[in-house]
PDB file of C-alpha atoms in Angstrom:
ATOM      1  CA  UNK A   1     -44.625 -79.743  55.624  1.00 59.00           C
ATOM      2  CA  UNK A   2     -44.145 -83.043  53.799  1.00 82.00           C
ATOM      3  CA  UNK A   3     -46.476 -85.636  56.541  1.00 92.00           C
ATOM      4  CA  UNK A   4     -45.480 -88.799  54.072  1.00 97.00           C
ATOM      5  CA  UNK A   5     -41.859 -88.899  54.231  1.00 96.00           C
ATOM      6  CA  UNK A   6     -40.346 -92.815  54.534  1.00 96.00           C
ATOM      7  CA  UNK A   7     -43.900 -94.001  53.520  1.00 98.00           C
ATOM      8  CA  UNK A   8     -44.211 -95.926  50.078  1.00 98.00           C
ATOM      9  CA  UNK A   9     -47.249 -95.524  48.530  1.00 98.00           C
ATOM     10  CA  UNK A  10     -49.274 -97.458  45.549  1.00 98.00           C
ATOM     11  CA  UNK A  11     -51.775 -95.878  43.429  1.00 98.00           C
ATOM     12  CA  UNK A  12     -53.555 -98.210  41.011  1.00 98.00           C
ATOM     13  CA  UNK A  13     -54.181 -96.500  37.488  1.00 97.00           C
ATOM     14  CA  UNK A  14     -52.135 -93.814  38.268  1.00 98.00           C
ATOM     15  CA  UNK A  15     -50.761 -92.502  34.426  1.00 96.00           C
ATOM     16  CA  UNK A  16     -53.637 -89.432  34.125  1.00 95.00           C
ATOM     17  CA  UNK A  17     -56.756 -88.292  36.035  1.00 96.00           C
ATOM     18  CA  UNK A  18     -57.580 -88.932  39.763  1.00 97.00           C
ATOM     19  CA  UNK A  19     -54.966 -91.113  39.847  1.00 98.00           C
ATOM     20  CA  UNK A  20     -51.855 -89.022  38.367  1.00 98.00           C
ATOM     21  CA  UNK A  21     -53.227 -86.351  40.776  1.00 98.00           C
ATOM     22  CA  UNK A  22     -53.221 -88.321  43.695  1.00 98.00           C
ATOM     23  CA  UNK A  23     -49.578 -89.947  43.055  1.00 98.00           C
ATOM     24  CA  UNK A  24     -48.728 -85.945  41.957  1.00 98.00           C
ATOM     25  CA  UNK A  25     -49.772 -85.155  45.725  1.00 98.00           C
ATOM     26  CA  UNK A  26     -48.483 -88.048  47.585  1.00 98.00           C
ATOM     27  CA  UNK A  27     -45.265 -87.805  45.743  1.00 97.00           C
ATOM     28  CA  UNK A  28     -45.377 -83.753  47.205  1.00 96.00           C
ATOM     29  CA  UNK A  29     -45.818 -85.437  50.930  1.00 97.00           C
ATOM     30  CA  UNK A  30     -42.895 -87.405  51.037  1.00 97.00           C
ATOM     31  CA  UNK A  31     -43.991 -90.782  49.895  1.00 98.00           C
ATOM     32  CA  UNK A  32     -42.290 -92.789  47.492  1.00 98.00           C
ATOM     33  CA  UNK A  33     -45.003 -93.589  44.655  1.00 98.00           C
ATOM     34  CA  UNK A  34     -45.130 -96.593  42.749  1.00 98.00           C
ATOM     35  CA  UNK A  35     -47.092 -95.560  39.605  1.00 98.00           C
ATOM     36  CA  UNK A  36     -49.145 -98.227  38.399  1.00 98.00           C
ATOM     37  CA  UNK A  37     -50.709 -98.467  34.322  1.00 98.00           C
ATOM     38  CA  UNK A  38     -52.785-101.032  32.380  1.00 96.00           C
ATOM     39  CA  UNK A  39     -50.615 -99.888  29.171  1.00 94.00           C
ATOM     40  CA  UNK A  40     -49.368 -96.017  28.524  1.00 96.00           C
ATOM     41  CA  UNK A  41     -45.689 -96.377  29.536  1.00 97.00           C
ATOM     42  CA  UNK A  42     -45.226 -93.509  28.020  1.00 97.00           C
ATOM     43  CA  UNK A  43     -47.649 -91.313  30.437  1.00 97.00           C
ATOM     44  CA  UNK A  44     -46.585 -93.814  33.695  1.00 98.00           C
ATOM     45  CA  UNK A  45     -43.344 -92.234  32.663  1.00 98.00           C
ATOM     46  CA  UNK A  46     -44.617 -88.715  32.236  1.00 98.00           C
ATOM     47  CA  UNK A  47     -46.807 -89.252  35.671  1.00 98.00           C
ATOM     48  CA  UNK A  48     -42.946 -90.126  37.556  1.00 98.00           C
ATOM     49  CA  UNK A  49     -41.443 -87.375  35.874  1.00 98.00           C
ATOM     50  CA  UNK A  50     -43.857 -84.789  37.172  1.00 96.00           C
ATOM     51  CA  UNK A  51     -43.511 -86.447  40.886  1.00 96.00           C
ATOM     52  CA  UNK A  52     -40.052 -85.873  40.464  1.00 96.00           C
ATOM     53  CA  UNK A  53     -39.764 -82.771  39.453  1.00 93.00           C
ATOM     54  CA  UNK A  54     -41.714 -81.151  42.181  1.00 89.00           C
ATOM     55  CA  UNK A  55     -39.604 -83.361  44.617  1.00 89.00           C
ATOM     56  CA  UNK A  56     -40.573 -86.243  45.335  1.00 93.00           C
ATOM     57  CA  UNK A  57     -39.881 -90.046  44.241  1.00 97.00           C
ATOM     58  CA  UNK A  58     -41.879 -92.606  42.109  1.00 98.00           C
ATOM     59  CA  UNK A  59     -41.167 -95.527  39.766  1.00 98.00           C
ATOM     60  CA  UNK A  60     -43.296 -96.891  37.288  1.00 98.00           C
ATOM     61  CA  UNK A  61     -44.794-100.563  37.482  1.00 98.00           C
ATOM     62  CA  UNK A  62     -47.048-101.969  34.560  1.00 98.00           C
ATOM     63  CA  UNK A  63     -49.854-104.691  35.045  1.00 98.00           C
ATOM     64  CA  UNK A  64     -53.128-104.661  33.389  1.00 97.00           C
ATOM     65  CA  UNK A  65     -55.680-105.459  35.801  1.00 98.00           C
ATOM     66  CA  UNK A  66     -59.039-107.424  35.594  1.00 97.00           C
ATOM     67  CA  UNK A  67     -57.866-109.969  34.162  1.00 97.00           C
ATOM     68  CA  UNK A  68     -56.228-113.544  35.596  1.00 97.00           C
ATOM     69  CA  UNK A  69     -53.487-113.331  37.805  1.00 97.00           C
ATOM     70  CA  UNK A  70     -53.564-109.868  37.885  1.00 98.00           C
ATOM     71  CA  UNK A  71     -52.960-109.002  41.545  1.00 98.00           C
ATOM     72  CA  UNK A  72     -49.602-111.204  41.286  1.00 98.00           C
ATOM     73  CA  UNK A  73     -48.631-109.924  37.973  1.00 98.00           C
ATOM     74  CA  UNK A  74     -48.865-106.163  39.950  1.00 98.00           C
ATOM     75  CA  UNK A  75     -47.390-107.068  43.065  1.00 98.00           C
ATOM     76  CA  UNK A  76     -44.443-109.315  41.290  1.00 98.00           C
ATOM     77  CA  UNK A  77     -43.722-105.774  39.328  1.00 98.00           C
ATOM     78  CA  UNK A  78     -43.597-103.555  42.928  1.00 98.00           C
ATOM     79  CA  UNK A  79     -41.289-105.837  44.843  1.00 98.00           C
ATOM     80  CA  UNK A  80     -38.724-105.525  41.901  1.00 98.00           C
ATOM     81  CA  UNK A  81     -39.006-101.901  43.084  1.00 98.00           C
ATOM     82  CA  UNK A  82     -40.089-101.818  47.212  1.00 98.00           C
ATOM     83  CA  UNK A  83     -40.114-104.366  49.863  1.00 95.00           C
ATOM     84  CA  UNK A  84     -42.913-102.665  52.133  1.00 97.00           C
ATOM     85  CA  UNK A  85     -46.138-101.065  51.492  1.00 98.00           C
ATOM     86  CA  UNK A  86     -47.988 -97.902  53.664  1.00 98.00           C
ATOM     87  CA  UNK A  87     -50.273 -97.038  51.406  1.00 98.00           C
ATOM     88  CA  UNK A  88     -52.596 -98.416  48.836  1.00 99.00           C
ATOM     89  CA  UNK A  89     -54.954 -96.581  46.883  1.00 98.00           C
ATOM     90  CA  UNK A  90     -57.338 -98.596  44.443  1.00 98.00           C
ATOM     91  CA  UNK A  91     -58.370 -96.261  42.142  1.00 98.00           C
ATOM     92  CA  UNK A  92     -58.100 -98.263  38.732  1.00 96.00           C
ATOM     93  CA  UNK A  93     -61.567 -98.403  37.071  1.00 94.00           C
ATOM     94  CA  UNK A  94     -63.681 -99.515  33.983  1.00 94.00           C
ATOM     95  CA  UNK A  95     -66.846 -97.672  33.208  1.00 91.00           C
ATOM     96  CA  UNK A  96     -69.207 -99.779  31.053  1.00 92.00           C
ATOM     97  CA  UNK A  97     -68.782 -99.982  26.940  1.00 92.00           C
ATOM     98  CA  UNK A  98     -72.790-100.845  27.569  1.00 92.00           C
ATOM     99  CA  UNK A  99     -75.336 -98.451  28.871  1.00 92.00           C
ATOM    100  CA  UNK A 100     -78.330 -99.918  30.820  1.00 95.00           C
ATOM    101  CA  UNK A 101     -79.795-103.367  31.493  1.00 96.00           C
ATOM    102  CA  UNK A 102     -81.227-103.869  28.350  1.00 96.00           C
ATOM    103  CA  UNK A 103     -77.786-103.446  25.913  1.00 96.00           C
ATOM    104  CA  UNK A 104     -75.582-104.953  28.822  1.00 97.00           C
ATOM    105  CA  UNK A 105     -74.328-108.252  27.860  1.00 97.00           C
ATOM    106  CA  UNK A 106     -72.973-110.664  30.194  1.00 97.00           C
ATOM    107  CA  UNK A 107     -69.054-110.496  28.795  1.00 97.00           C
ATOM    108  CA  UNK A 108     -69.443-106.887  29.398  1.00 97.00           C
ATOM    109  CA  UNK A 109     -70.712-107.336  33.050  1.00 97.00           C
ATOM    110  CA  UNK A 110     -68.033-109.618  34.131  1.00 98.00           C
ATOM    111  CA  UNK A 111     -65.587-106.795  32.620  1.00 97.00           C
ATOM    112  CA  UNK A 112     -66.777-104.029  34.788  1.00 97.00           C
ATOM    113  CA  UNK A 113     -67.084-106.519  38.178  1.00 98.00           C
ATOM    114  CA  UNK A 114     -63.853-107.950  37.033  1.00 98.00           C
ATOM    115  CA  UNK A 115     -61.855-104.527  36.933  1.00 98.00           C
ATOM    116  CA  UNK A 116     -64.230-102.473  39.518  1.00 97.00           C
ATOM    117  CA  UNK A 117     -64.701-105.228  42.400  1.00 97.00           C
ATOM    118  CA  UNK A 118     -62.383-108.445  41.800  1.00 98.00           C
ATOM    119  CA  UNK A 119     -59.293-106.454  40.771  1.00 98.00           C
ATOM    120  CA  UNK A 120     -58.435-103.818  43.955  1.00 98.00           C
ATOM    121  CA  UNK A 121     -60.248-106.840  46.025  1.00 98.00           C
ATOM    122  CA  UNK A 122     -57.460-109.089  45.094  1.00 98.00           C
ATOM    123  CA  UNK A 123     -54.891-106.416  45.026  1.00 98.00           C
ATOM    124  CA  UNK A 124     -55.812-105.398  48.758  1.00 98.00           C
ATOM    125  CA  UNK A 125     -54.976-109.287  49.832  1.00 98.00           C
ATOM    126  CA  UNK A 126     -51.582-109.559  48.336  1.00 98.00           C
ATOM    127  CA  UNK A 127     -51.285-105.963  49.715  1.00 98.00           C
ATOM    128  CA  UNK A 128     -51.644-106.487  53.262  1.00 98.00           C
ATOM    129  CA  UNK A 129     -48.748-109.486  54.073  1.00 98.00           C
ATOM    130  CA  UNK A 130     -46.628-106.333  52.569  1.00 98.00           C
ATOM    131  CA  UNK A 131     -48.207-103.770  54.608  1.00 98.00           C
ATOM    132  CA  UNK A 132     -46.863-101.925  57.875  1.00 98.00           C
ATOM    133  CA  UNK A 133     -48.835-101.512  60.758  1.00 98.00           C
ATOM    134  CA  UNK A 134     -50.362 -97.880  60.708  1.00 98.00           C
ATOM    135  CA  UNK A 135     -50.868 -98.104  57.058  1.00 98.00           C
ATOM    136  CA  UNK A 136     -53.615 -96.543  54.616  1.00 98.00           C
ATOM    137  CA  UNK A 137     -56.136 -98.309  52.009  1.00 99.00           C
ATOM    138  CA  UNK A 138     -58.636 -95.898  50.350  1.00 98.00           C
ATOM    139  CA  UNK A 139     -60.963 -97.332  47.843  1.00 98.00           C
ATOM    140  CA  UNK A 140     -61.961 -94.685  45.272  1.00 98.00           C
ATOM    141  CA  UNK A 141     -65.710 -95.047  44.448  1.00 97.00           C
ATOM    142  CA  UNK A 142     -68.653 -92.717  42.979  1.00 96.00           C
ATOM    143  CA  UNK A 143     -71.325 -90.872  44.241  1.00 95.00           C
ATOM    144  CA  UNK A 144     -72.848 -92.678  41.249  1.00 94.00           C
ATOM    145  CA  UNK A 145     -73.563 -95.334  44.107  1.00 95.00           C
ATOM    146  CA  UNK A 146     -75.529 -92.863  46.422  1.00 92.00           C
ATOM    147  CA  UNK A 147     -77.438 -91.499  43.157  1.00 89.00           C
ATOM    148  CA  UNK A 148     -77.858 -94.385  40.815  1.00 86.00           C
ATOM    149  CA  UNK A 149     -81.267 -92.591  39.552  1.00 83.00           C
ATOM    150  CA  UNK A 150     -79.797 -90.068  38.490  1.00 82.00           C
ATOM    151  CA  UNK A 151     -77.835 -92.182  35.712  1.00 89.00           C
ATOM    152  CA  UNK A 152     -79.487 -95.575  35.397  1.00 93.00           C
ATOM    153  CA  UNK A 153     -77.359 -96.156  31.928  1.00 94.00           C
ATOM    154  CA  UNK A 154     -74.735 -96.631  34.509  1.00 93.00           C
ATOM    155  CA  UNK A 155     -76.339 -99.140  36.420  1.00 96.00           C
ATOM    156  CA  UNK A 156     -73.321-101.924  36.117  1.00 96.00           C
ATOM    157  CA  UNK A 157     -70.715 -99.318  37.180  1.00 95.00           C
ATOM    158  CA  UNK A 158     -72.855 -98.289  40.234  1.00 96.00           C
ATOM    159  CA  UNK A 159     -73.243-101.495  41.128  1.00 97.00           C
ATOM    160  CA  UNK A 160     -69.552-102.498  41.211  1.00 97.00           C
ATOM    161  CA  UNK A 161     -68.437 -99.340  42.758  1.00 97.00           C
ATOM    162  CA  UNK A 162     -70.694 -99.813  45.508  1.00 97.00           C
ATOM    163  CA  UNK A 163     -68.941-103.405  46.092  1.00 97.00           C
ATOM    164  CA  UNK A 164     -65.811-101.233  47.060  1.00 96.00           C
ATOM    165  CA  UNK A 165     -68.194 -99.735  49.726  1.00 97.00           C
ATOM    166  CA  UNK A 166     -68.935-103.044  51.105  1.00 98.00           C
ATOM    167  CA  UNK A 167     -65.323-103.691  51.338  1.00 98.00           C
ATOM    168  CA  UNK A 168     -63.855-100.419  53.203  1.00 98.00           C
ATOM    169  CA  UNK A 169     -66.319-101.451  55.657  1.00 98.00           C
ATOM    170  CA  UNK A 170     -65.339-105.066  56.415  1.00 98.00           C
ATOM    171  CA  UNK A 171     -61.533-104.064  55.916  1.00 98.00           C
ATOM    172  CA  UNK A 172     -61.575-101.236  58.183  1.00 98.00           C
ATOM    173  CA  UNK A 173     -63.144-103.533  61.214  1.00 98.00           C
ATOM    174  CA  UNK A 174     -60.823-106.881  60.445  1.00 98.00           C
ATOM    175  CA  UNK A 175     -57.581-104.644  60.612  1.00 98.00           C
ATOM    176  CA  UNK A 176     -58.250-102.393  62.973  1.00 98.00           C
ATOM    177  CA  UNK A 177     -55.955-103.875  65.376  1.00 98.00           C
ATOM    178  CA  UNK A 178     -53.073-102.983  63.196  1.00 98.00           C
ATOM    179  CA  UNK A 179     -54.174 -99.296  63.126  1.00 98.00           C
ATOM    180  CA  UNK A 180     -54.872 -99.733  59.615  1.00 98.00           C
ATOM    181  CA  UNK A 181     -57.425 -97.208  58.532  1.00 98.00           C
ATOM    182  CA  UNK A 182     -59.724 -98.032  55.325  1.00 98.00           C
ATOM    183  CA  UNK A 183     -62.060 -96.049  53.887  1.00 98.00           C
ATOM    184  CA  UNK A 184     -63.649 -94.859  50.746  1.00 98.00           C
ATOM    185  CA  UNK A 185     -63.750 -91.531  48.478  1.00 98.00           C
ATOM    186  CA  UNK A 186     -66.497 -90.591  46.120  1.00 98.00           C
ATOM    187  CA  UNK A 187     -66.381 -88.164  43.377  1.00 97.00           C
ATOM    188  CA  UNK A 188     -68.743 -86.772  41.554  1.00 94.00           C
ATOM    189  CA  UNK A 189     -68.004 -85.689  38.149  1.00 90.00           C
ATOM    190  CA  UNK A 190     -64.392 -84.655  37.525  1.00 94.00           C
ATOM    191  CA  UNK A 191     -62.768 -82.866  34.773  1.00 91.00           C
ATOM    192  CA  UNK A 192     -60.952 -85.846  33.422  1.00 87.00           C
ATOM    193  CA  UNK A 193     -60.619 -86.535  29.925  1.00 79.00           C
ATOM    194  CA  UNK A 194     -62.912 -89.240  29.558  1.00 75.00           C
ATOM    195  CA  UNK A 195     -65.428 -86.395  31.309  1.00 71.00           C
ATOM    196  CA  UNK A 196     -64.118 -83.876  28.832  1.00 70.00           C
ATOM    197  CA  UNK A 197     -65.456 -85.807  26.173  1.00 69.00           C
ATOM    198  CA  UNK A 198     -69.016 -86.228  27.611  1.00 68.00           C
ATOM    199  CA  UNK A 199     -69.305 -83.055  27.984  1.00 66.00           C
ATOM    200  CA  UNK A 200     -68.369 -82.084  24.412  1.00 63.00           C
ATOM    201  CA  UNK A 201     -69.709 -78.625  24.404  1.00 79.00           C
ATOM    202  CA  UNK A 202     -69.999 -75.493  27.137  1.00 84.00           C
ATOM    203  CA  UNK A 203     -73.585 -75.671  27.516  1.00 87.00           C
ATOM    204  CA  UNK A 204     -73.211 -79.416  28.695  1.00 83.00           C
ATOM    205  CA  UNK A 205     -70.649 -78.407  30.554  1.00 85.00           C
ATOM    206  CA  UNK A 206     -72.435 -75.903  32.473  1.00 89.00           C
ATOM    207  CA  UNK A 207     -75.245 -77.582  32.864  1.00 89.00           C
ATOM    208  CA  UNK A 208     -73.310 -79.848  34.631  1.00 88.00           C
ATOM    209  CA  UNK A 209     -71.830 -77.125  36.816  1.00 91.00           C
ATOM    210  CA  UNK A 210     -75.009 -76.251  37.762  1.00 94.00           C
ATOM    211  CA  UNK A 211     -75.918 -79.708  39.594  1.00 92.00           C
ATOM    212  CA  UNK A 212     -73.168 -79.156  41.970  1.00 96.00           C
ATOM    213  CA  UNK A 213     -73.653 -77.032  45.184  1.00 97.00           C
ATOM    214  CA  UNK A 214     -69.904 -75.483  44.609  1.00 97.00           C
ATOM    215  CA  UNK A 215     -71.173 -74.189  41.123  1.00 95.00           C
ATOM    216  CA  UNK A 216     -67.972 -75.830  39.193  1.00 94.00           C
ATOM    217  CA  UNK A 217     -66.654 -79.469  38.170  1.00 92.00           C
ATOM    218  CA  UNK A 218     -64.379 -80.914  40.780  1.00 95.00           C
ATOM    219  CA  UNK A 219     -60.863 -81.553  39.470  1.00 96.00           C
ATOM    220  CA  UNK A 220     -58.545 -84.228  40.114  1.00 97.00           C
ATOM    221  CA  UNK A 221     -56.498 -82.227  42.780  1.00 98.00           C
ATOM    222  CA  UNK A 222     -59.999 -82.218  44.596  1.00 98.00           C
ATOM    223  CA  UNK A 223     -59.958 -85.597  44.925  1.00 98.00           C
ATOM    224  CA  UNK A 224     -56.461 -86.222  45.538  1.00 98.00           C
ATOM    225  CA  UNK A 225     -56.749 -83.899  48.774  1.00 98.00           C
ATOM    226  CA  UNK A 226     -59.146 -85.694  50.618  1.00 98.00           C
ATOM    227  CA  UNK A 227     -56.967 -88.811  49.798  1.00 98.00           C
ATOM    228  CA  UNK A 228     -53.992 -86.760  51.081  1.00 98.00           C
ATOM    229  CA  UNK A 229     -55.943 -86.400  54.245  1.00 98.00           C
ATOM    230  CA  UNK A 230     -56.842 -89.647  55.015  1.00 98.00           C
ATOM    231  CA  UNK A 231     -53.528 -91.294  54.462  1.00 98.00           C
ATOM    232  CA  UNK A 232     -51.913 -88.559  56.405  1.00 98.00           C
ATOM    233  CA  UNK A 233     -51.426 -88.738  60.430  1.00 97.00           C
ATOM    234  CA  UNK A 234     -54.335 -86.428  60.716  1.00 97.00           C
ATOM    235  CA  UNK A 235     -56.776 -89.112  58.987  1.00 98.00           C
ATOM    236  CA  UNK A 236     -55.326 -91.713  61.366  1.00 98.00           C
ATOM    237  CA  UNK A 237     -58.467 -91.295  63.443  1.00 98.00           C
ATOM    238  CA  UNK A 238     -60.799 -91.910  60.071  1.00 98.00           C
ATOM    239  CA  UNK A 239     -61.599 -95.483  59.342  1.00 98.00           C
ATOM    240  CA  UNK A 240     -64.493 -97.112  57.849  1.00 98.00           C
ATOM    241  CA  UNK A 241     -65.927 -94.172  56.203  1.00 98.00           C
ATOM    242  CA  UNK A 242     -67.553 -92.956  52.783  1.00 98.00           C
ATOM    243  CA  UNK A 243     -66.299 -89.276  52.203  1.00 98.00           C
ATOM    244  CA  UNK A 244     -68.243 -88.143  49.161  1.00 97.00           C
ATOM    245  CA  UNK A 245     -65.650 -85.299  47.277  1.00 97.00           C
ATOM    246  CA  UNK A 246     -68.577 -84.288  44.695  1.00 97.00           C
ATOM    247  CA  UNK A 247     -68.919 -80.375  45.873  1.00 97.00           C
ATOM    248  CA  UNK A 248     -72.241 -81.185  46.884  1.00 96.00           C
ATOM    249  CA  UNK A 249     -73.532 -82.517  43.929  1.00 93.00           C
ATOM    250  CA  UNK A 250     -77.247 -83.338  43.485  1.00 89.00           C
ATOM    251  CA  UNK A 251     -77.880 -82.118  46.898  1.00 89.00           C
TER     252      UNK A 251
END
């Protein structure tokens, strides 16, 4: 049963990874997906293509984000394409070309906060005068924010992700009254390929296996179902919440 027909959905960062999956599956519900990327047309393209051909409808809108007048630049591209908005999903993200306090310099810092926190923060304002009543934000986070000891090297990207947290909360209570549900989804590790190159060799990548209580690495159609759910009519009683999609990791 397609639960997202006649909604029109935007996933930020949507060319590959979480993000293709997640405009993959919304695409499969109904919605019509705009496709946002920073600067691979070519897999935008590819992402719309695969939406298509299992159904559904997308377009493909470019803007890179984190930088001035990025929110505008976005939104300017998606009304050339859509005049209303049900669903927003920020899941665009820069992890840190600096590990840990020490090497972290302070143009790198403002990169991550700029992409992580200031980008979907801005994105979510221009999104909301464009926004139905009964619509769906979800802010895609890390469990990285619940287990920042576990990867202090990360401790810039933990700390901007966890800004997202801050703002699912505050969002979900000021537009409540619209029956606009916000809330937040936190993988763990996912086999994406920036992942894929972490873990360069099968021992890493079992040993990584091995931290999670489900015994494998979660994969971006693992994410992009718990999404599903929450922007669906069944999540319409979910607001305000941090639903951690790791498989139990570091339990």
């Amino acid at each position: 049963m397609s639960t997202l027909v006649g909604k029109t959905a935007l996933v930020t960062g949507s060319s590959r990874g979480i993000g293709r999956a997640v405009a993959e599956r919304l695409g499969r519900e109904g919605a019509r997906v705009a496709v946002h990327y920073r600067r691979d047309e070519a897999a935008a393209k590819d992402t719309v293509s695969a939406v298509e051909a299992a159904g559904g409808s997308a377009f493909a809108i470019q803007a890179e984000l984190g930088v001035p007048n990025d929110a505008q630049t976005l939104w300017d591209a998606f009304d050339g394409h859509a005049d209303t908005l049900d669903i927003l999903v920020n899941n665009v993200g820069l992890e840190p070309g600096e590990f840990g306090i020490a090497a972290t310099t302070p143009d790198g810092f403002d990169d991550v906060f700029a992409t992580n926190v200031k980008a979907p923060f801005f994105v979510t304002q221009h999104a909301l005068g464009r926004m139905r009543d009964g619509g769906r934000i979800v802010n895609i986070s890390s469990t990285l924010t619940s287990h920042a000891s576990a990867q202090p090297e990360y401790v810039t990207y933990a700390m901007a992700k966890s800004g997202l947290e801050i703002l699912t909360s505050a969002l979900a209570k000021q537009l409540g009254q619209r029956g606009i549900t916000v809330n937040t989804v936190a993988p763990g590790l996912v086999e994406t390929e920036p992942t894929k190159a972490k873990l360069f060799n099968e021992e890493a990548r079992q040993f990584a296996a091995s931290l999670v209580a489900l015994g494998r690495l979660g994969q971006p159609e693992d994410v992009a179902s718990a999404v599903a759910f929450l922007v669906s009519p069944d999540g319409g009683w979910v607001t305000g919440q941090y639903l951690d999609t790791s498989g139990g990791m570091l339990l």
